[in-house]
XYZ file of C-alpha atoms in Angstrom:
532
model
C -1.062 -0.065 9.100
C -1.847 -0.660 12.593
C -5.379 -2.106 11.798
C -4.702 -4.143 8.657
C -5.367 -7.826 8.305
C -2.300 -8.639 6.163
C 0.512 -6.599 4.713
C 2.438 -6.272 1.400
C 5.369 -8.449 0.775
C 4.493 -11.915 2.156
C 1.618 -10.996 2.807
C 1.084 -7.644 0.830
C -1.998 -7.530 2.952
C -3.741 -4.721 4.328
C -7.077 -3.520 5.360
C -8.587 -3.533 1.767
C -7.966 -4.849 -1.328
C -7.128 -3.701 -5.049
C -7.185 -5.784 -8.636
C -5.870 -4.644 -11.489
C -6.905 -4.643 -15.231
C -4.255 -4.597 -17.580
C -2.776 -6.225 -20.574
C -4.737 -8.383 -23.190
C -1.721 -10.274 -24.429
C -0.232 -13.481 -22.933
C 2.539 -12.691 -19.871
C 5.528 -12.281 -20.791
C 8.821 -12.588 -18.182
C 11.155 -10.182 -18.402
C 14.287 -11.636 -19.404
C 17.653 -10.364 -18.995
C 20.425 -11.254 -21.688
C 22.497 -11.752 -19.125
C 23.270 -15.682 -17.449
C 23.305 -14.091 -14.396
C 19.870 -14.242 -12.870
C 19.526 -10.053 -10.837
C 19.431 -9.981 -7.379
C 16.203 -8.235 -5.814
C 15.565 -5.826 -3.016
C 12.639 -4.765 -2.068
C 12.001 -1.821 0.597
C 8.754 -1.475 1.736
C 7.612 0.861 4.159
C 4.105 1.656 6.059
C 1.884 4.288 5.454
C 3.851 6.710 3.289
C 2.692 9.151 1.381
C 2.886 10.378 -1.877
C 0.427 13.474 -1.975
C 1.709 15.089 0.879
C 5.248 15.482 -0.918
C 7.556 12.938 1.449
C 9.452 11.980 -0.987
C 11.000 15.190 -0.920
C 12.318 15.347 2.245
C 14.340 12.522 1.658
C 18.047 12.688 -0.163
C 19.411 9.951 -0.365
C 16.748 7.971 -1.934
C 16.237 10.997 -4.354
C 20.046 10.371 -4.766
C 20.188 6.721 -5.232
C 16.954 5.618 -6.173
C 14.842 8.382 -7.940
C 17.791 9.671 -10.099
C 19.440 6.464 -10.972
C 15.891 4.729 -11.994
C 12.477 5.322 -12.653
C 9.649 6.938 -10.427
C 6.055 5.588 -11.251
C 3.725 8.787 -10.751
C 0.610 6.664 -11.056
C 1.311 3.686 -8.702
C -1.598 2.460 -6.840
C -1.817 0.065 -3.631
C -3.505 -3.279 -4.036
C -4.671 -3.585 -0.546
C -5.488 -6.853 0.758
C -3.624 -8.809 -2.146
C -0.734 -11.013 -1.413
C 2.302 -12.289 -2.666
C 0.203 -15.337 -3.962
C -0.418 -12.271 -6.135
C -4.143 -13.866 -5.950
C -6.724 -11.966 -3.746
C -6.549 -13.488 -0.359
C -8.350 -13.886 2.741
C -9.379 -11.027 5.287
C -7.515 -12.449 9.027
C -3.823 -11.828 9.169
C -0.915 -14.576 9.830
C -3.442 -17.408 11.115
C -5.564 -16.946 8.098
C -3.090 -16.340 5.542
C -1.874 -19.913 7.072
C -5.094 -21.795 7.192
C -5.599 -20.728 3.763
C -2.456 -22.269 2.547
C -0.606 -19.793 1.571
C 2.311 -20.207 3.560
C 3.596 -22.681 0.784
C 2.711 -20.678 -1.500
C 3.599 -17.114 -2.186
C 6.886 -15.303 -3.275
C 9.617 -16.370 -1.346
C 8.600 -19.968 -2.101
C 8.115 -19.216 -5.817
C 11.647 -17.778 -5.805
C 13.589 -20.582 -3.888
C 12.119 -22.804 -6.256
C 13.989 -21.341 -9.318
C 17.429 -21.325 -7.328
C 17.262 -18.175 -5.464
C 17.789 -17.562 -1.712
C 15.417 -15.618 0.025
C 15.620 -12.847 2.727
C 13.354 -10.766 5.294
C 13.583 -8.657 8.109
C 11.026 -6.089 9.465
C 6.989 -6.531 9.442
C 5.866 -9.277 7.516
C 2.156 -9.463 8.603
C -0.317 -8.374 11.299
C -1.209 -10.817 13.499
C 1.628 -12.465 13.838
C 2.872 -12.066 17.220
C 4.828 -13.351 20.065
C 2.485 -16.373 20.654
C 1.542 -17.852 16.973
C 5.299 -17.401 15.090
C 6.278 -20.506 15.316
C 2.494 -22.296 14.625
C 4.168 -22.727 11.941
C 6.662 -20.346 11.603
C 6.579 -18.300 7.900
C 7.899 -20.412 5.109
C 10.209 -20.149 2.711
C 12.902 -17.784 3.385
C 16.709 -18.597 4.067
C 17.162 -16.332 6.431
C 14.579 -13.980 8.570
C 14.242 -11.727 11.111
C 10.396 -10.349 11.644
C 9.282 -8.168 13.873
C 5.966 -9.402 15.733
C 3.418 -8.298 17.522
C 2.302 -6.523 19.492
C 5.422 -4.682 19.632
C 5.544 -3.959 15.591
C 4.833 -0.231 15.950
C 6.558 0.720 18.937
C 9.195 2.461 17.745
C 11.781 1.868 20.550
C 10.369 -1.313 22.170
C 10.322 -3.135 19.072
C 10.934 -7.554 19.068
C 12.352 -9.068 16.264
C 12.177 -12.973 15.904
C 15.499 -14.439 13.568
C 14.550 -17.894 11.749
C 13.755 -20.415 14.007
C 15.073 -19.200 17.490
C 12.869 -17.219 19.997
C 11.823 -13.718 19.990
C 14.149 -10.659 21.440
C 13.442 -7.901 22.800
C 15.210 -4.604 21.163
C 13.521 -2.493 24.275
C 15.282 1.223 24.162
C 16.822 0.991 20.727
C 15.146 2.594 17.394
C 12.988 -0.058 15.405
C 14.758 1.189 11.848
C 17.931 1.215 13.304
C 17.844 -2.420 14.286
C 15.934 -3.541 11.521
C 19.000 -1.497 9.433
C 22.010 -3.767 11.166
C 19.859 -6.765 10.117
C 19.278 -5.732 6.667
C 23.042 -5.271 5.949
C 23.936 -8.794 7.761
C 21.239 -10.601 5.331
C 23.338 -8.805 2.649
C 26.623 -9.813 3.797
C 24.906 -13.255 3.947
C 23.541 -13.366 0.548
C 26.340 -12.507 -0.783
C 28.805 -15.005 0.970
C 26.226 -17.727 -0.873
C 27.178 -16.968 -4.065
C 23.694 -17.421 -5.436
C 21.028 -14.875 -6.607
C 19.429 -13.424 -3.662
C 16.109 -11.755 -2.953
C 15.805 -9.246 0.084
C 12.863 -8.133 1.688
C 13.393 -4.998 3.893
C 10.096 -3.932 5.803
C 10.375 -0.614 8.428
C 7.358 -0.040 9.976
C 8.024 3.803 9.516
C 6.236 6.125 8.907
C 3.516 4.234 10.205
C 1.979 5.707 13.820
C 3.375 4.682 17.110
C 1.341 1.666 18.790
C 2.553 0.778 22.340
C 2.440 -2.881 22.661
C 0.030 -2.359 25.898
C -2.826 -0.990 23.809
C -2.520 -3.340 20.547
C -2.389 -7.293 20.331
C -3.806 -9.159 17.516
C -4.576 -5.894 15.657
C -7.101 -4.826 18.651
C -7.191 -2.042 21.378
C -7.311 -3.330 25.085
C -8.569 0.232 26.104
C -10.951 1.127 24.492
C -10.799 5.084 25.781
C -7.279 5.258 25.286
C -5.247 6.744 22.299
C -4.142 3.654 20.141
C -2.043 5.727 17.686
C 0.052 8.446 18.556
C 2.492 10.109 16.036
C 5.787 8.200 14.930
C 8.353 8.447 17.292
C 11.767 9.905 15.268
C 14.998 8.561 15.815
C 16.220 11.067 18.721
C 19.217 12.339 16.088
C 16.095 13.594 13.594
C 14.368 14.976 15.976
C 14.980 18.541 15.441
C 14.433 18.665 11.809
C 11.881 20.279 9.741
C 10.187 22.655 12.500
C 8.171 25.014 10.418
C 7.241 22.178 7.579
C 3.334 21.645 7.523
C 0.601 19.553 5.633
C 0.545 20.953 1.729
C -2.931 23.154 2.179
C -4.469 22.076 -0.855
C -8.269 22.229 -1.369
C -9.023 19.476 0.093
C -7.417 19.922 2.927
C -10.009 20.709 5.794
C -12.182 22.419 3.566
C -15.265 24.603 4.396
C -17.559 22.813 2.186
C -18.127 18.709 3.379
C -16.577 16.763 0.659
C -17.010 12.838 0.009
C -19.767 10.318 1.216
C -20.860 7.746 4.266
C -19.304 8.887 7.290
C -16.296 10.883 5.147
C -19.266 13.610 4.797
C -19.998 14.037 8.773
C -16.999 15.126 9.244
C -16.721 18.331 11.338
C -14.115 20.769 10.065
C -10.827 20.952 11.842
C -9.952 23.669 14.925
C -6.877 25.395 14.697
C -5.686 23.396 17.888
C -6.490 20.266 15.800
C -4.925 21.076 12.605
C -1.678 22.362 14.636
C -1.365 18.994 16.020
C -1.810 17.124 12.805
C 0.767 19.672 11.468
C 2.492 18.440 14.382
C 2.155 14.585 13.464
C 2.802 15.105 9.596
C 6.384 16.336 11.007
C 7.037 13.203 12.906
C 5.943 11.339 9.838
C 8.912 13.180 7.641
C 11.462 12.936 10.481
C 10.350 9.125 11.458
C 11.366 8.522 7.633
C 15.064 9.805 7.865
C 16.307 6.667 9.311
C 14.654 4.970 6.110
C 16.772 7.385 4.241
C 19.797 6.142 6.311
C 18.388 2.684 5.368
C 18.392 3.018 1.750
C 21.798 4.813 1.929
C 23.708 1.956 3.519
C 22.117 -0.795 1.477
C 23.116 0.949 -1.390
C 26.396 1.710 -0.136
C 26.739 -2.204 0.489
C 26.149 -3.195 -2.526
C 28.557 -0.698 -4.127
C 31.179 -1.928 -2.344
C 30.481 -5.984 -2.955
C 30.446 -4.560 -7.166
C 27.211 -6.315 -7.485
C 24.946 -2.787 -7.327
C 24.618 -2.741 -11.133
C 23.388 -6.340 -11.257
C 20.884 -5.657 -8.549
C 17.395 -4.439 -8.832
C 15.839 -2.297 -6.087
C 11.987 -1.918 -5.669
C 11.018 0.920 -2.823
C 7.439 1.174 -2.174
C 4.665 1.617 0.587
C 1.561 -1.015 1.370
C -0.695 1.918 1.587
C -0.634 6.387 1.648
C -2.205 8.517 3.715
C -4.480 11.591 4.803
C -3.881 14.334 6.904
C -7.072 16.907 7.158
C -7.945 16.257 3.529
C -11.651 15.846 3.534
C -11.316 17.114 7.079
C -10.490 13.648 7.974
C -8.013 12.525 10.642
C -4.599 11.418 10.366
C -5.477 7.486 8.198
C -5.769 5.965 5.268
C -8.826 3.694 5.219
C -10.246 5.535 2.020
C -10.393 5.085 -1.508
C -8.950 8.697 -2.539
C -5.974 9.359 -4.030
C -4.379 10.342 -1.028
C -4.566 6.845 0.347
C -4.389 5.103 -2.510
C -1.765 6.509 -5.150
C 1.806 5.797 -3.616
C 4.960 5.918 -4.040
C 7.090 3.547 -6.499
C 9.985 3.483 -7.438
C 12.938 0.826 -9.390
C 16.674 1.304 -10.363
C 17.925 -1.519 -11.595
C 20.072 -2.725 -14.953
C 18.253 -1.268 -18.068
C 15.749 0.687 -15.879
C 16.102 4.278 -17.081
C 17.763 6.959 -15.163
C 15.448 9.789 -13.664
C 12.272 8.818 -15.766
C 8.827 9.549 -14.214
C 6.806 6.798 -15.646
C 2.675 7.866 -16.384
C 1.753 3.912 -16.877
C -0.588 2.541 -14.570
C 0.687 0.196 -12.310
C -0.459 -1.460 -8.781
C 0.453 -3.831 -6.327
C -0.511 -7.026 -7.707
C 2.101 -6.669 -11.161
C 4.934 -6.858 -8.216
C 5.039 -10.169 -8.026
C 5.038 -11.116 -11.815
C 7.658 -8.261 -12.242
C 9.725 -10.136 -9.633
C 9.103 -13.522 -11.066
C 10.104 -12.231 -14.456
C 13.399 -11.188 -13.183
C 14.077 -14.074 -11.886
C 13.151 -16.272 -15.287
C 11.109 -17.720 -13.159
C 7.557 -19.701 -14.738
C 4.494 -16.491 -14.177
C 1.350 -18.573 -13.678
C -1.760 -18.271 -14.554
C -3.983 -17.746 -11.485
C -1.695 -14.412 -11.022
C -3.902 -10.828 -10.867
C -1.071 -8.645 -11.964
C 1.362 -8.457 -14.983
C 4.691 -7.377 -14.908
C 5.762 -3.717 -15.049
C 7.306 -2.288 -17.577
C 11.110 -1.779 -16.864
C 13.360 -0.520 -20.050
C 11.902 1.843 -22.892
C 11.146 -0.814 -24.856
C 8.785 -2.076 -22.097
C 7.209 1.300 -21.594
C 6.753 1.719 -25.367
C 4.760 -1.949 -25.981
C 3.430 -0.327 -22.073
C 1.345 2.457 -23.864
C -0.254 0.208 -26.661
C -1.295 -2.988 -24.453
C -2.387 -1.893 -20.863
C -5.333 -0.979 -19.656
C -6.052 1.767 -17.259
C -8.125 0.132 -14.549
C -7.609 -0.058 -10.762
C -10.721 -1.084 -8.226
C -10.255 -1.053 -5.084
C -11.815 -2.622 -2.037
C -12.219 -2.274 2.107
C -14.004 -4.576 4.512
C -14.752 -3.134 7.719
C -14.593 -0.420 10.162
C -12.763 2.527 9.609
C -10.492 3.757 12.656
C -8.644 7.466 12.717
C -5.680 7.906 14.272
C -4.037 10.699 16.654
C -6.005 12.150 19.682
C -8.562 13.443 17.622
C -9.423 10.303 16.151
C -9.921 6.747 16.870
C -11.377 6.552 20.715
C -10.316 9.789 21.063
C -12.329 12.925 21.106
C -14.332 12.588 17.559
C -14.550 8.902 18.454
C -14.387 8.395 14.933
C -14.439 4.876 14.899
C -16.704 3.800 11.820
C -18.242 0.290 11.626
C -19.203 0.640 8.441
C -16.295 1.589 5.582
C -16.880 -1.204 3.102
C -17.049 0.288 -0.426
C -15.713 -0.649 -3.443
C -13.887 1.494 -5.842
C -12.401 2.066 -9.570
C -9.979 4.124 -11.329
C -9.745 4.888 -14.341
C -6.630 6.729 -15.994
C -5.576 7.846 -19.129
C -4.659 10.592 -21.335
C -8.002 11.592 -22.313
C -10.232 11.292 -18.660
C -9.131 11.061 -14.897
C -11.847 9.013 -13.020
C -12.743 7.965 -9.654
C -16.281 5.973 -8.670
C -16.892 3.642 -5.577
C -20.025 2.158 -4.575
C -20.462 1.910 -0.686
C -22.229 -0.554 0.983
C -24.542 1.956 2.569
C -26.120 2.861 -0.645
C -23.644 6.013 -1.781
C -22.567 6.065 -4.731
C -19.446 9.071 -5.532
C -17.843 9.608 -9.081
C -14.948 12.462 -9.723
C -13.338 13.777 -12.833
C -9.302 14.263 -11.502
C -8.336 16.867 -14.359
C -10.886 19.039 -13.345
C -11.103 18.478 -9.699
C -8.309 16.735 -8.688
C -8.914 17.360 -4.336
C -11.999 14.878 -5.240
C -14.397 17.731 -3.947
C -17.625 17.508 -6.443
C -19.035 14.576 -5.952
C -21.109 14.236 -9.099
C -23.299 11.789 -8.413
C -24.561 13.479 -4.999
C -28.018 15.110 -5.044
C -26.412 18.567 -4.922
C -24.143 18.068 -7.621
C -25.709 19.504 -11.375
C -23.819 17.816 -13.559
C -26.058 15.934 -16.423
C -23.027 14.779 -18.421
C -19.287 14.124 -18.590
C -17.035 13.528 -21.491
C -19.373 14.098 -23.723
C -21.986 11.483 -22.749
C -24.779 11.031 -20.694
C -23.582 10.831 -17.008
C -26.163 7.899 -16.632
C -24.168 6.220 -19.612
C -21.009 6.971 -17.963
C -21.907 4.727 -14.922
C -23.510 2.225 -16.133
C -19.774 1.631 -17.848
C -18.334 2.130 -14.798
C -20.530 -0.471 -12.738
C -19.674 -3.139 -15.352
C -16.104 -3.099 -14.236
C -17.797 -3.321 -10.520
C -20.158 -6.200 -11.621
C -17.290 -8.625 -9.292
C -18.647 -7.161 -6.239
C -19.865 -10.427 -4.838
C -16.088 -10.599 -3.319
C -17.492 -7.498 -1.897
C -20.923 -8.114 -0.413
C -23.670 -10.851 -1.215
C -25.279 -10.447 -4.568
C -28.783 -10.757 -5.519
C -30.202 -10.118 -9.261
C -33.265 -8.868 -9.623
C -36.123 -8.717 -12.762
C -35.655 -5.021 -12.817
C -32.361 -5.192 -14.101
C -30.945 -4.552 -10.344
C -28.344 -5.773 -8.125
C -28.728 -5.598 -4.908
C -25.774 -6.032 -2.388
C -25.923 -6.632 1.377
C -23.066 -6.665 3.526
C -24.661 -7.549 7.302
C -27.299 -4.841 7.441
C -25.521 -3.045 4.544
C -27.542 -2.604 1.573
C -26.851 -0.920 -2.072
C -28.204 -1.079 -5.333
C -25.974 -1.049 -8.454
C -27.551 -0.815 -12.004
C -26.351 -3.756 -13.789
C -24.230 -2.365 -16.732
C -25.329 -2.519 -20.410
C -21.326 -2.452 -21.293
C -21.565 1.034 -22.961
C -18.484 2.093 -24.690
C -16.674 5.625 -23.269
């Protein structure tokens, strides 16, 4: 994400933030029988989506990954969280410093229990040319980030390796690079002879930000177009000329959909939603050298005989929209589009071709990790681990709850030429909701609370493009699953009642709660924890 304060894996930070709500029992490290501690790789791209089908465009991590281990259908991103795996501060590298997390997140978690520790590829935003080395990222044996504000420009990108200056990788592809350095780290952790954790971070398919327009996370020219579409390596260029954004019914619909500035929205023109079709190609051909990626590591550790001793984690910080809601190419809101990603994990006892339904986020990453590596889980950690064999999804179905909330402070900025400072100027000052799910087998919800007073709930299994808003004044609806719909949100705002991380809180004698955020005000009914 171009915009984000913080991204996933060392900083699994991004422009908003997610908790999750899970087990009720102690946590419990997953142990393997084995002496041998696993080794752990972890592939984390930007901005890729789940609803708009990517994952099937690409074969070699359908070959490797999704049919050798398990794909988690109901994954959701914990924006702003960190690999503290505690919520963190909004402000990028220099925060995530001041804060003191730099002694204390993963990689320093890890090398504490005897394992070495690798990165290469975005670690934050905000950290750039000028502040890498004030102090530089602790606690990996060997790195090689790439810093702003070259991140996102795909063949201009600069890539600084442990403690030596930055270099310039001007006229070569970003993934390509990033893939040499990937397969090095391997050959390096390997040569160690010590359990190893790799951390491999392609900016793809994340847009294309030339380093003139971006530093620190914001736009020198302010007229210009910040985010154009991913730039493909030139080999992939070619591919997938007639593919186009999935027209479900959300996708620039007739009817305005959603709330806040999501409901201004003017519907697409053809010119527009050509060009996004446009854009949503570059996405899926940007994502081929990932594919490459993934194909190579794999093939590495193959032929070092340590693939069946190694676990592999592929993920996303964040998804994405294209038209749906008639909304520009981003991913700055709390529908399922942005929010439900990909995830998947092969790895010893993970099972083969399984697509898991369990609820899982962001923030159990970390705990999953730690468990793997028999490593202590503490107890200021958000997440719990995720389940892994069949026993784990069996004790899975009978101990974890179904919650997700999510959160996002700040403006809201579309990308392409339609977006952004471009023609629609959509640049939105105010996007700062916060948002639950709620999934099971019996309901399918969504609710956020904006801090501009709106208010939007959705039943998925009956409208799963998240069209009916049934809290909005034109909406009919009295009731849902069989209650009262008043009943159904004061339940829901009781899992919201945290929303002083949110806004500033102030109770009231009328049993309200007022929340300001600047100007920003909203009301939420404080919840008489009713029982679905």
């Amino acid at each position: 994400m171009s915009l984000k304060s913080l991204t996933m894996l060392a900083g699994m930070l991004s422009v908003s933030a997610g908790s999750f709500l899970q087990s009720d029992g102690d946590q419990v490290p997953i142990v393997s029988d084995s002496s041998r501690r696993p080794n752990i790789v972890f592939i984390l791209t930007d901005d890729q989506d789940l609803h708009m089908n990517s994952l099937d465009y690409l074969p070699f991590i359908k070959k490797h990954l999704i049919d050798q281990g398990t794909l988690y259908k109901r994954h959701f991103s914990a924006h702003n969280t960190n690999v503290t795996d505690i919520f963190p501060p909004y402000g990028g590298y220099p925060k995530f410093v001041a804060e003191g997390h730099n002694e204390n997140y993963l990689p320093k978690f890890l090398q504490d229990v005897g394992y070495n520790t690798y990165y290469t590829g975005k670690l934050f935003n905000a950290h750039t040319v000028d502040n890498y080395n004030t102090p530089h990222a602790a606690g990996w044996t060997g790195s090689d980030f790439l810093l702003d504000p070259f991140t996102y420009s795909y063949l201009n990108a600069t890539f600084q390796r442990n403690q030596d200056p930055p270099v310039s990788y001007e006229g070569e592809y970003s993934t390509d690079v990033l893939a040499g350095k990937a397969l090095g780290f391997l050959d390096d952790a390997v040569a160690a002879s010590e359990p190893f954790f790799l951390g491999i971070a392609p900016v793809a398919p994340h847009s294309n930000v030339q380093s003139n327009v971006i530093s620190n996370g914001s736009a020198h020219d302010p007229h210009g177009i910040v985010a154009t579409p991913p730039i493909p390596a030139e080999r992939h260029a070619h591919l997938f000329p007639d593919a186009i954004v999935p027209r479900t019914d959300n996708f620039n619909p007739e009817k305005v959909s959603g709330a806040n500035w999501v409901r201004q929205q003017p519907r697409q023109s053809a010119e527009n939603v050509a060009f996004n079709d446009h854009f949503y190609r570059n996405r899926l051909r940007a994502l081929q050298a990932v594919d490459e990626l993934v194909d190579s590591v794999v093939s590495k550790l193959e032929e070092y005989g340590i693939l069946e001793e190694t676990y592999i984690f592929y993920t996303t910080d964040n998804g994405y929209h294209i038209g749906h809601h008639r909304l520009q190419p981003g991913k700055e809101c709390s529908y399922e589009e942005d929010i439900n990603i990909p995830l998947i994990v092969r790895g010893p006892q993970v099972p083969e071709g399984k697509v898991a339904e369990v609820v899982t986020t962001h923030q159990d990453l970390v705990p999953t990790m730690m468990g793997l590596a028999q490593a202590p889980l503490r107890a200021d950690f958000d997440g719990l681990a995720i389940p892994l064999t069949e026993e784990d999804f069996g004790d899975a179905e009978k101990t974890r709850h179904e919650h997700v909330t999510v959160e996002y402070w700040g403006f809201a900025a579309s990308e392409g030429p339609w977006g952004y400072f471009g023609r629609n100027e959509s640049f939105v000052f105010n996007n700062t909701y916060k948002a639950l799910r709620v999934v099971s087998k019996e309901y399918n919800l969504h609710y956020s609370v904006w801090c501009n007073n709106e208010h939007e709930l959705y039943d998925l299994n009956t409208d799963p493009g998240q069209l009916n808003n049934l809290l909005h004044e034109e909406s009919q609806a009295s009731s849902l699953l069989g209650l009262p719909i008043e009943k159904i949100v004061s339940r829901l705002d009781s899992l919201l009642l945290a929303t002083s991380t949110l806004c500033v809180t102030h109770f009231h004698r009328d049993s309200t709660v007022s929340i300001s955020n600047n100007k920003f005000e909203l009301s939420i009914h404080v919840a008489r924890w009713a029982i679905l």
